[in-house]
Structures are given as C-alpha cells and as structure tokens.
Short mmCIF file of C-alpha atoms in Angstrom, two decimals:
data_model
loop_
_atom_site.label_atom_id
_atom_site.label_comp_id
_atom_site.label_asym_id
_atom_site.label_seq_id
_atom_site.Cartn_x
_atom_site.Cartn_y
_atom_site.Cartn_z
CA MET Q 1 0.00 0.00 0.00
CA ILE Q 2 2.87 2.37 0.84
CA LEU Q 3 4.57 1.64 -2.49
CA ALA Q 4 1.30 2.29 -4.31
CA ALA Q 5 0.92 5.60 -2.46
CA PHE Q 6 4.45 6.65 -3.41
CA GLY Q 7 3.66 5.70 -6.99
CA ILE Q 8 0.54 7.86 -7.04
CA VAL Q 9 2.42 10.79 -5.51
CA PHE Q 10 5.22 10.39 -8.05
CA VAL Q 11 2.76 10.50 -10.95
CA LEU Q 12 1.00 13.58 -9.50
CA LEU Q 13 4.28 15.42 -9.04
CA ILE Q 14 5.44 14.59 -12.56
CA LEU Q 15 2.11 15.74 -14.01
CA SER Q 16 2.38 18.99 -12.05
CA THR Q 17 5.74 19.75 -13.68
CA ILE Q 18 4.49 18.81 -17.16
CA PHE Q 19 1.34 20.94 -16.93
CA ASN Q 20 2.96 23.71 -14.87
CA ILE Q 21 0.67 23.19 -11.85
CA PHE Q 22 1.85 24.66 -8.53
CA ILE Q 23 3.60 21.75 -6.84
CA LEU Q 24 1.99 22.51 -3.46
CA TYR Q 25 -1.28 20.96 -4.68
CA PRO Q 26 0.08 17.44 -5.31
CA LEU Q 27 2.05 17.71 -2.05
CA LEU Q 28 -1.17 18.43 -0.14
CA ILE Q 29 -2.89 15.49 -1.87
CA ALA Q 30 0.06 13.32 -0.85
CA LEU Q 31 -0.21 14.48 2.77
CA ILE Q 32 -3.90 13.58 2.81
CA LEU Q 33 -3.16 10.20 1.20
CA PHE Q 34 -0.43 9.24 3.69
CA GLY Q 35 -2.53 10.63 6.55
CA ILE Q 36 -5.36 8.27 5.57
CA ILE Q 37 -2.91 5.35 5.46
CA ALA Q 38 -1.70 6.24 8.97
CA VAL Q 39 -5.29 6.37 10.26
CA ASN Q 40 -6.03 2.97 8.67
CA ARG Q 41 -2.99 1.60 10.53
CA GLY Q 42 -4.40 2.63 13.87
CA TRP Q 43 -3.38 6.24 14.54
CA LYS Q 44 -6.11 8.67 15.53
CA PRO Q 45 -6.86 11.50 13.05
CA SER Q 46 -6.02 14.11 15.72
CA ALA Q 47 -2.66 12.40 16.34
CA VAL Q 48 -1.89 12.39 12.61
CA ILE Q 49 -2.68 16.11 12.34
CA LYS Q 50 -0.35 16.81 15.29
CA MET Q 51 2.41 14.82 13.58
CA LEU Q 52 1.99 16.83 10.39
CA LEU Q 53 2.02 20.15 12.25
CA LYS Q 54 5.05 19.12 14.31
CA GLY Q 55 6.93 18.24 11.15
CA ALA Q 56 5.99 21.52 9.48
CA LEU Q 57 6.97 23.60 12.51
CA LYS Q 58 10.34 21.84 12.59
CA THR Q 59 11.44 23.97 9.63
CA TRP Q 60 9.98 27.24 10.95
CA PRO Q 61 13.52 28.68 11.37
CA VAL Q 62 14.04 28.02 7.64
CA VAL Q 63 10.86 29.98 6.86
CA GLN Q 64 12.28 32.90 8.84
CA ILE Q 65 15.48 32.69 6.79
CA PHE Q 66 13.42 32.60 3.58
CA THR Q 67 11.70 35.82 4.67
CA LEU Q 68 15.01 37.56 5.37
CA ILE Q 69 16.50 36.32 2.09
CA GLY Q 70 13.54 37.72 0.15
CA ILE Q 71 13.86 41.11 1.83
CA LEU Q 72 17.63 41.21 1.41
CA ILE Q 73 17.64 40.30 -2.29
CA GLY Q 74 15.00 42.94 -3.02
CA LEU Q 75 17.01 45.61 -1.19
CA TRP Q 76 20.24 44.55 -2.91
CA PHE Q 77 18.46 45.13 -6.22
CA SER Q 78 17.18 48.57 -5.18
CA ALA Q 79 20.58 49.60 -3.75
CA GLY Q 80 22.22 48.75 -7.09
CA SER Q 81 24.36 46.02 -5.49
CA ILE Q 82 23.38 43.38 -8.06
CA ALA Q 83 23.77 45.91 -10.87
CA TRP Q 84 27.29 46.77 -9.63
CA ILE Q 85 28.33 43.09 -9.60
CA VAL Q 86 26.90 42.46 -13.06
CA TYR Q 87 28.36 45.63 -14.59
CA ASN Q 88 31.85 45.14 -13.20
CA GLY Q 89 31.77 41.41 -13.85
CA LEU Q 90 30.78 41.82 -17.49
CA SER Q 91 33.38 44.55 -17.98
CA LEU Q 92 36.09 42.04 -17.05
CA MET Q 93 34.80 39.37 -19.41
CA ILE Q 94 37.16 37.80 -21.94
CA PRO Q 95 34.99 36.72 -24.90
CA GLU Q 96 37.27 33.79 -25.77
CA LEU Q 97 36.62 32.34 -22.29
CA PHE Q 98 32.89 33.05 -22.20
CA ILE Q 99 31.68 29.65 -20.90
CA LEU Q 100 34.33 29.61 -18.17
CA PHE Q 101 33.51 33.20 -17.30
CA ALA Q 102 29.78 32.33 -17.11
CA PHE Q 103 30.52 29.57 -14.60
CA ILE Q 104 32.81 31.68 -12.40
CA LEU Q 105 30.49 34.70 -12.39
CA SER Q 106 27.52 32.46 -11.54
CA VAL Q 107 29.53 30.96 -8.66
CA ILE Q 108 30.29 34.43 -7.27
CA VAL Q 109 26.74 35.74 -7.60
CA SER Q 110 25.19 32.55 -6.19
CA PHE Q 111 27.51 32.62 -3.19
CA LEU Q 112 26.50 36.21 -2.45
CA LEU Q 113 22.77 35.69 -3.06
CA GLY Q 114 22.57 32.13 -1.74
CA THR Q 115 19.86 31.30 -4.26
CA SER Q 116 20.21 29.37 -7.49
CA PHE Q 117 16.97 30.75 -8.93
CA GLY Q 118 17.99 34.32 -8.10
CA THR Q 119 21.38 33.79 -9.74
CA VAL Q 120 19.89 32.30 -12.89
CA GLY Q 121 17.23 35.03 -13.02
CA THR Q 122 19.82 37.82 -12.91
CA ILE Q 123 23.31 37.12 -14.20
CA GLY Q 124 22.16 33.93 -15.95
CA VAL Q 125 19.55 35.74 -18.04
CA ILE Q 126 22.05 38.48 -18.93
CA LEU Q 127 24.65 35.92 -20.04
CA MET Q 128 22.06 34.17 -22.22
CA ILE Q 129 21.03 37.46 -23.80
CA MET Q 130 24.67 38.19 -24.58
CA ALA Q 131 25.14 34.66 -25.93
CA LYS Q 132 22.31 35.20 -28.43
CA THR Q 133 24.34 38.03 -29.98
CA GLY Q 134 27.17 35.61 -30.72
CA ASP Q 135 27.66 32.11 -32.06
CA ILE Q 136 27.76 29.75 -29.07
CA ALA Q 137 26.08 26.44 -28.21
CA PRO Q 138 23.39 26.96 -25.52
CA GLY Q 139 23.74 23.54 -23.81
CA PRO Q 140 27.27 24.00 -22.39
CA LEU Q 141 26.53 27.62 -21.44
CA VAL Q 142 23.30 26.77 -19.60
CA GLY Q 143 25.09 23.87 -17.90
CA ALA Q 144 27.87 26.21 -16.73
CA ILE Q 145 25.41 28.81 -15.42
CA ILE Q 146 23.22 26.32 -13.52
CA ALA Q 147 26.22 24.42 -12.13
CA GLY Q 148 27.72 27.70 -10.93
CA ALA Q 149 24.40 28.73 -9.41
CA TYR Q 150 24.31 25.56 -7.31
CA VAL Q 151 27.84 26.04 -5.98
CA GLY Q 152 26.46 28.92 -3.94
CA ASP Q 153 23.16 27.16 -3.29
CA ARG Q 154 25.19 24.48 -1.53
CA ASN Q 155 28.01 26.51 0.06
CA SER Q 156 26.59 29.94 0.92
CA PRO Q 157 25.51 30.96 4.45
CA MET Q 158 22.67 32.75 2.63
CA SER Q 159 21.41 29.51 1.07
CA SER Q 160 17.96 28.29 2.05
CA SER Q 161 18.93 24.68 1.28
CA ALA Q 162 22.00 24.97 3.53
CA HIS Q 163 19.77 26.29 6.32
CA LEU Q 164 17.25 23.51 5.71
CA VAL Q 165 19.97 20.86 6.05
CA ALA Q 166 21.34 22.52 9.22
CA THR Q 167 17.87 22.79 10.76
CA LEU Q 168 16.90 19.19 10.03
CA THR Q 169 20.18 17.73 11.27
CA LYS Q 170 20.44 20.18 14.21
CA THR Q 171 23.94 21.25 13.16
CA ASP Q 172 25.78 24.56 12.95
CA ILE Q 173 25.59 25.99 9.44
CA TYR Q 174 29.09 27.50 9.58
CA ILE Q 175 30.65 24.15 10.48
CA ASN Q 176 28.65 22.50 7.68
CA ILE Q 177 29.84 25.08 5.14
CA ARG Q 178 33.46 24.63 6.20
CA LYS Q 179 33.14 20.88 5.61
CA LEU Q 180 31.34 21.42 2.30
CA PHE Q 181 34.14 23.69 1.07
CA LYS Q 182 36.66 20.90 1.69
CA THR Q 183 34.75 18.49 -0.54
CA SER Q 184 34.15 21.27 -3.12
CA MET Q 185 37.65 22.36 -3.99
CA ILE Q 186 38.85 19.52 -6.23
CA PRO Q 187 35.49 19.19 -8.10
CA LEU Q 188 35.46 22.99 -8.48
CA MET Q 189 38.98 23.02 -9.97
CA ILE Q 190 38.14 20.17 -12.34
CA SER Q 191 34.96 22.01 -13.39
CA ILE Q 192 36.97 25.14 -14.15
CA GLY Q 193 39.36 23.07 -16.28
CA LEU Q 194 36.51 21.46 -18.22
CA TYR Q 195 34.79 24.81 -18.85
CA LEU Q 196 38.14 26.24 -19.98
CA ILE Q 197 38.39 23.45 -22.57
CA LEU Q 198 34.78 24.04 -23.68
CA SER Q 199 35.50 27.77 -24.00
CA PHE Q 200 38.36 27.06 -26.41
CA LEU Q 201 36.30 24.52 -28.35
CA MET Q 202 33.25 26.80 -28.51
CA PRO Q 203 34.56 30.39 -28.64
CA PHE Q 204 32.13 33.28 -28.25
CA ARG Q 205 31.96 35.86 -31.01
CA PRO Q 206 30.23 38.84 -29.43
CA GLY Q 207 27.75 40.94 -31.34
CA GLU Q 208 26.12 44.17 -30.25
CA ASN Q 209 24.01 44.55 -27.09
CA ASN Q 210 23.10 47.53 -24.94
CA ILE Q 211 23.24 45.88 -21.52
CA MET Q 212 26.50 47.54 -20.48
CA GLU Q 213 25.25 50.95 -21.63
CA SER Q 214 21.85 50.57 -19.93
CA ILE Q 215 23.08 49.64 -16.43
CA PRO Q 216 24.73 53.03 -15.58
CA LEU Q 217 21.64 54.79 -16.93
CA SER Q 218 19.37 52.78 -14.62
CA PHE Q 219 21.46 52.84 -11.41
CA ASN Q 220 23.92 55.16 -9.70
CA LEU Q 221 27.11 53.11 -9.59
CA SER Q 222 29.96 53.55 -7.11
CA PHE Q 223 31.54 51.90 -4.08
CA TRP Q 224 28.33 52.58 -2.11
CA ASN Q 225 26.53 49.86 -4.09
CA ILE Q 226 28.77 47.14 -2.75
CA THR Q 227 28.65 48.19 0.94
CA PRO Q 228 25.59 46.02 1.85
CA ILE Q 229 27.36 42.96 0.44
CA LEU Q 230 30.65 43.79 2.15
CA VAL Q 231 28.79 44.22 5.44
CA LEU Q 232 27.24 40.76 5.06
CA VAL Q 233 30.55 39.12 4.08
CA ILE Q 234 32.42 40.71 7.00
CA LEU Q 235 29.74 39.69 9.50
CA VAL Q 236 29.57 36.15 8.14
CA ILE Q 237 33.36 35.80 8.29
CA SER Q 238 33.15 37.06 11.87
CA LYS Q 239 30.65 34.23 12.52
CA ILE Q 240 27.89 36.59 13.54
CA ASN Q 241 24.49 34.86 13.58
CA VAL Q 242 23.42 34.75 9.92
CA LYS Q 243 19.96 36.21 10.69
CA ILE Q 244 21.53 39.22 12.39
CA ALA Q 245 24.04 39.56 9.54
CA MET Q 246 21.22 39.61 6.98
CA ILE Q 247 19.23 42.16 8.99
CA ILE Q 248 22.22 44.52 9.25
CA SER Q 249 22.98 44.10 5.54
CA SER Q 250 19.32 44.83 4.77
CA ILE Q 251 19.43 48.02 6.84
CA THR Q 252 22.58 49.09 4.98
CA ALA Q 253 20.94 48.38 1.61
CA PHE Q 254 17.83 50.30 2.72
CA LEU Q 255 19.95 53.37 3.48
CA VAL Q 256 21.87 53.12 0.19
CA SER Q 257 18.56 52.81 -1.69
CA LEU Q 258 17.13 55.81 0.13
CA PHE Q 259 20.05 58.25 0.09
CA TYR Q 260 22.18 57.13 -2.89
CA GLN Q 261 19.69 55.66 -5.37
CA ASN Q 262 17.15 58.31 -4.29
CA ILE Q 263 14.28 55.84 -4.04
CA ASP Q 264 11.27 56.91 -2.00
CA TRP Q 265 11.01 55.06 1.31
CA VAL Q 266 7.48 53.90 0.49
CA ASP Q 267 8.79 52.24 -2.69
CA ILE Q 268 11.60 50.64 -0.70
CA PHE Q 269 9.09 49.06 1.68
CA LYS Q 270 7.12 47.83 -1.34
CA THR Q 271 10.35 46.29 -2.62
CA MET Q 272 10.81 44.47 0.68
CA LEU Q 273 7.31 42.99 0.38
CA PHE Q 274 6.81 42.43 -3.33
CA GLY Q 275 10.29 42.67 -4.83
CA PHE Q 276 12.19 45.18 -6.94
CA GLU Q 277 11.42 46.18 -10.51
CA LEU Q 278 12.39 48.99 -12.84
CA ASN Q 279 10.03 51.03 -14.97
CA PRO Q 280 8.46 48.73 -17.63
CA SER Q 281 9.89 50.97 -20.35
CA ASN Q 282 13.44 50.30 -19.11
CA PRO Q 283 15.34 47.85 -21.38
CA LEU Q 284 16.56 46.07 -18.24
CA PHE Q 285 13.04 45.60 -16.84
CA GLU Q 286 12.95 41.83 -17.43
CA ILE Q 287 16.43 41.31 -15.98
CA PHE Q 288 16.81 43.44 -12.86
CA LYS Q 289 13.79 42.43 -10.85
CA GLY Q 290 13.11 40.07 -8.00
CA GLY Q 291 13.37 39.62 -4.27
CA GLY Q 292 10.75 40.50 -1.70
CA ILE Q 293 8.88 38.30 0.76
CA ALA Q 294 6.36 37.46 -1.95
CA MET Q 295 9.12 35.87 -4.06
CA MET Q 296 9.86 33.41 -1.27
CA PHE Q 297 6.25 32.72 -0.28
CA ASN Q 298 5.73 29.73 -2.59
CA ALA Q 299 9.07 28.27 -1.48
CA MET Q 300 8.00 28.64 2.16
CA LEU Q 301 4.74 26.77 1.51
CA ILE Q 302 6.57 23.98 -0.33
CA VAL Q 303 9.09 23.55 2.50
CA LEU Q 304 6.35 23.55 5.16
CA ALA Q 305 4.32 20.96 3.23
CA SER Q 306 7.41 18.85 2.54
CA SER Q 307 8.54 18.92 6.15
CA ALA Q 308 5.07 17.84 7.28
CA PHE Q 309 5.95 14.48 5.69
CA ALA Q 310 8.94 14.24 8.01
CA GLY Q 311 6.67 14.67 11.04
CA LEU Q 312 4.36 11.92 9.83
CA PHE Q 313 7.13 9.49 8.90
CA GLU Q 314 9.09 10.18 12.09
CA HIS Q 315 6.25 9.17 14.40
CA THR Q 316 4.80 6.28 12.40
CA ASP Q 317 6.13 3.08 10.85
CA LEU Q 318 5.31 4.06 7.28
CA ILE Q 319 8.93 4.06 6.08
CA VAL Q 320 10.50 1.51 8.45
CA SER Q 321 10.97 -1.02 5.66
CA PHE Q 322 12.83 1.60 3.56
CA GLU Q 323 15.07 2.51 6.52
CA LYS Q 324 16.01 -1.16 6.96
CA ARG Q 325 16.93 -1.47 3.30
CA ILE Q 326 19.09 1.64 3.50
CA GLU Q 327 20.70 0.32 6.68
CA ARG Q 328 21.67 -2.88 4.84
CA LEU Q 329 22.98 -0.81 1.95
CA THR Q 330 25.22 1.25 4.27
CA HIS Q 331 26.80 -1.94 5.60
CA GLN Q 332 27.19 -3.54 2.18
CA THR Q 333 28.70 -0.42 0.57
CA SER Q 334 29.24 2.83 2.51
CA PRO Q 335 27.04 5.46 4.17
CA PHE Q 336 27.75 7.99 1.42
CA PHE Q 337 26.92 5.51 -1.35
CA ALA Q 338 23.63 4.87 0.44
CA SER Q 339 23.14 8.65 0.61
CA VAL Q 340 23.65 8.98 -3.15
CA ILE Q 341 21.15 6.20 -3.94
CA THR Q 342 18.64 7.62 -1.45
CA SER Q 343 19.05 11.11 -2.91
CA ILE Q 344 18.45 9.94 -6.47
CA VAL Q 345 15.27 8.13 -5.39
CA THR Q 346 13.92 10.97 -3.23
CA ALA Q 347 14.82 13.61 -5.82
CA SER Q 348 13.04 11.54 -8.49
CA LEU Q 349 9.95 10.93 -6.37
CA GLY Q 350 9.88 14.28 -4.58
CA VAL Q 351 10.42 16.44 -7.68
CA THR Q 352 11.71 19.26 -5.46
CA GLN Q 353 15.08 19.81 -3.85
CA ALA Q 354 13.43 20.55 -0.49
CA LEU Q 355 11.54 17.27 -0.39
CA ALA Q 356 14.63 15.35 -1.51
CA ILE Q 357 16.61 16.89 1.38
CA ILE Q 358 13.85 16.29 3.94
CA MET Q 359 13.19 12.70 2.87
CA SER Q 360 16.91 11.88 2.67
CA GLU Q 361 17.44 13.16 6.21
CA GLN Q 362 14.44 11.17 7.42
CA LEU Q 363 15.54 7.94 5.75
CA LEU Q 364 19.24 8.19 6.54
CA LYS Q 365 19.40 9.41 10.13
CA LYS Q 366 18.72 6.03 11.78
CA PRO Q 367 21.03 4.01 9.48
CA TYR Q 368 23.75 6.64 9.97
CA LYS Q 369 23.38 6.47 13.75
CA ILE Q 370 23.60 2.69 13.68
CA HIS Q 371 26.70 2.96 11.49
CA GLY Q 372 28.38 5.28 14.02
CA LYS Q 373 28.05 8.47 11.97
CA ASN Q 374 27.19 11.77 13.65
CA THR Q 375 24.80 14.53 12.53
CA TYR Q 376 27.60 16.53 10.87
CA ASP Q 377 28.47 13.48 8.75
CA LEU Q 378 24.82 13.29 7.74
CA ALA Q 379 24.62 17.01 6.95
CA LEU Q 380 27.77 16.82 4.80
CA ASP Q 381 26.58 13.77 2.89
CA ILE Q 382 23.18 15.33 2.15
CA GLY Q 383 24.97 18.47 0.96
CA ASP Q 384 27.17 16.35 -1.30
CA SER Q 385 24.28 14.31 -2.70
CA ALA Q 386 20.64 15.43 -2.38
CA VAL Q 387 21.34 19.16 -2.74
CA LEU Q 388 23.19 18.64 -6.04
CA LEU Q 389 21.71 15.48 -7.57
CA SER Q 390 18.18 16.90 -7.38
CA VAL Q 391 19.23 19.32 -10.14
CA ALA Q 392 20.32 16.45 -12.39
CA ILE Q 393 16.86 14.80 -12.40
CA PRO Q 394 15.23 16.07 -15.62
CA TRP Q 395 11.77 16.51 -14.08
CA ASN Q 396 12.92 17.92 -10.72
CA VAL Q 397 12.07 21.62 -10.43
CA ALA Q 398 15.55 22.32 -9.00
CA GLY Q 399 16.96 22.07 -12.53
CA LEU Q 400 13.81 22.28 -14.64
CA ILE Q 401 12.79 25.79 -13.57
CA PRO Q 402 16.27 27.40 -13.99
CA ALA Q 403 16.55 25.78 -17.43
CA LYS Q 404 13.15 27.20 -18.41
CA MET Q 405 14.21 30.63 -17.11
CA LEU Q 406 17.15 30.46 -19.53
CA GLY Q 407 14.97 29.29 -22.40
CA TYR Q 408 16.44 25.78 -22.52
CA ASP Q 409 15.64 22.20 -21.50
CA ALA Q 410 17.22 19.22 -19.72
CA GLY Q 411 19.97 19.16 -22.35
CA PHE Q 412 22.08 21.24 -19.96
CA ILE Q 413 22.49 18.33 -17.50
CA PRO Q 414 25.56 16.63 -19.08
CA PHE Q 415 27.39 19.98 -18.99
CA ALA Q 416 26.61 20.82 -15.33
CA PHE Q 417 29.85 19.14 -14.26
CA PHE Q 418 29.97 20.26 -10.62
CA LEU Q 419 26.70 18.48 -9.85
CA PHE Q 420 28.30 15.12 -10.63
CA LEU Q 421 31.92 15.74 -9.73
CA VAL Q 422 31.23 16.31 -6.03
CA PRO Q 423 29.48 12.93 -5.43
CA ILE Q 424 31.94 11.15 -7.75
CA TYR Q 425 34.87 12.66 -5.85
CA ARG Q 426 33.34 11.57 -2.54
CA LEU Q 427 32.69 8.04 -3.80
CA ILE Q 428 36.29 7.68 -5.02
CA LYS Q 429 37.58 9.08 -1.74
CA ASP Q 430 35.44 6.68 0.28
CA SER Q 431 36.51 3.73 -1.88
CA SER Q 432 40.19 4.54 -1.39
CA LYS Q 433 39.70 4.66 2.38
CA ARG Q 434 38.02 1.23 2.41
CA ILE Q 435 40.83 -0.26 0.29
CA GLN Q 436 43.45 1.08 2.74
#
C-alpha cells in the first residue's frame, strides 16, 4: 500500500511539472493520502494532524530565513548592489573564455545571493542574452550557469537549502559550510578546467548589445553599491548569527537605496514585500527584478508541506521497511553511497530539492546512527548528494525551472559538471579509504 501511495504521488508530481501546476497541490494530496494510510494503521486523526504540524513547525527557522532572504535580495536590487556586480563582472569578461567566465560569475553571484533561482534570473539571463548576440552552443553555457548557481546554493551561508539541512540535522551551518568547502575544492577546480576546454572549443563571437550601456543609466554606480554585500561578508566571516548579519545588511541596503539611489522610502518598503522592478519601459526591466517576501512565499509553503511528511514518517512506521533497506545498503557499501542512492530516489519521487533533502534526512538518520556516523556526517553527505543530484533529475524543479528561465531544457544536464563531480569525488575518496 505504501509503495502504491508513493507511486501515485510520483505521478502527480510529474504531471504537475508537465502541466505547470503549482507543486503545493500534489504535495497536499500526498499528505492527505499518507494521513489516511496512517489512520487505517491505527493512529487517531487528531494524532496524525499533530504529527503533520510538528513536522511543518520543525522547519519554521528556515521559513524565517526565507523571509530575510527575500527582503535582502529585493534591497540589494534597489541599492544597485546586483547591478554593480553584473556591470563590473561583465566589464572584465574575456569573450574567448565566455563559458568559463559564465561559470565563475555564476559561482560568485550565487555565493552572495545564496539562491540558485535568483542567480539564474539575474546574471544567468544576462549571459544568455549576450550569448544570443554571438555564435555559441546553448547547452554548455546553460550547464555552466546552472552548475555555478548551485555552488552557492550548496556553500553559501545565505542559502535556504543549507539552512534547511542545518535545521533538520540540528547542526551549525558555519561548520557545515566549512566541511562542504573541503569536498568542493577539487570538483570545483576540475569544473573550471573542463569549462576552460569548452570555452576554447566553442569560442564566443560577441555581437552588439546595450546591456553595459543601460546599467549606468538605470542605477547610480559607485563603491556605495557594494557596501551592503561587504557588510554581510564581514559579518559572516566574523561568525555573527546569519539572521543578524542579513538584517544589518538589509538596513545598509535600505539606506543606500534611500540616500544614494534616491528611491522613495514607500517604494523601498514595497520592494521588501513584493520585490524590486524597474520602470516597464526600461530595457533592463525583465532582468533586474526580484526579491521580496512574496518571491519566497511559494518556497515557504513547499518547505512547510514537505517537512510535514517528516513529522508523519518520524512518528509512524510508514517508512520503516525503507530505513532497513538503507541500513543494509550502508553496511554492504558505505554510508555515502547509500546517501547517493537515497538522494536519487527521493529527488526523483519528490520532484523538489526541499523534499529530496527532507526525505533523505528522514531515511538516513537512523542508518547513519547505527553505522556510528554523527549529525555533521549526515549534513555533509546530504549536501554532497541530495542538494546537487536533485538538479540532475530532468523533471525535478531544481533544474527544470532554472533551465526554463534560460529558455532551454534538460539538455544542460551533461554539462553541469559540478553536480556530478562532487558525489563522484566523494565516492572515489570513500573507496580509497576502504581499500586502505
């Protein structure tokens, strides 16, 4: 019955991506379906509702982070911080190394923003517009942009997925990020080398575009633009609580927007709520917009619904048989190999990165404990598997939506090298340890 329920949920989630239906609806149907199964197995309806609410509330700190991220990104737009990064980044571009440049710039922007979608929607869109003026294959370029976007999505203290992993595993996000950086460096260097080769094989021949001319006409550009980002970076390096760091950076961006960009304070508050946008007549209107609490609202609902599953599964025996299979797999192979397999399955069934992370944590925590692994080991392995491999599932929204934003399809996946190199590197490293 449980397998049949998972099958139904999988079909509903796939259909929602095909027909562009808000994924919250199939998630709610799934919650009702599994709730009914729990009641049929003897749990009272009131107890099931409490389990669901307890699971949802478990990720309330992540919802708070989502709210702050939405506000901060909107204010960074209005302060001209994003425009400053894009303008100065593009001015340093070497056309012959365009694909490599796209990857590196996406890495930088994603680390600062902490959001893959935000990175793709800003610098990614600009790079694609520039690419259309020249002769360059879209697949490798989209792969480089999305791979770069998920470097920050995995490693940034601003990342909602990083906060979700830390919240679920009850670990310190700064310690997690330090561990993630260690497993990132070699895959990151290899990725840079591969994109360098692709850049030589597929050189960019730039045509004319007015992006560089339009940015200074739309924003006042100077050192003041970058101060909100510098404030955040300094506070994060100083290991100040990330919520406090984001609040202080937001205040700085608010002041820059008010006194340097000369934006009315009422409009700034609107930006905080609904996001930033330029005048519709501005040629950059479709590029420089985003942020705001409203931008993160759907993501909050998805995470709350997804985490409700964790509450139900944690207090019932609905997934005990799966946990036992994973436990056997950890003994037969290694905990990280089991994490990779679990991530592929949950990312395929869950169709969202959030659900893949939540389900992986739920399924792996008992086998990991039995195997002698601590919560930081679990957090690292989820960061090296579920966070990245979700993007490589063609129907998972983690990769599907960014690809659509760039006007492309799942053909980018073979060129998103970092997504695969991290788990491959970990598997090789684990194998070498077992041989020794």
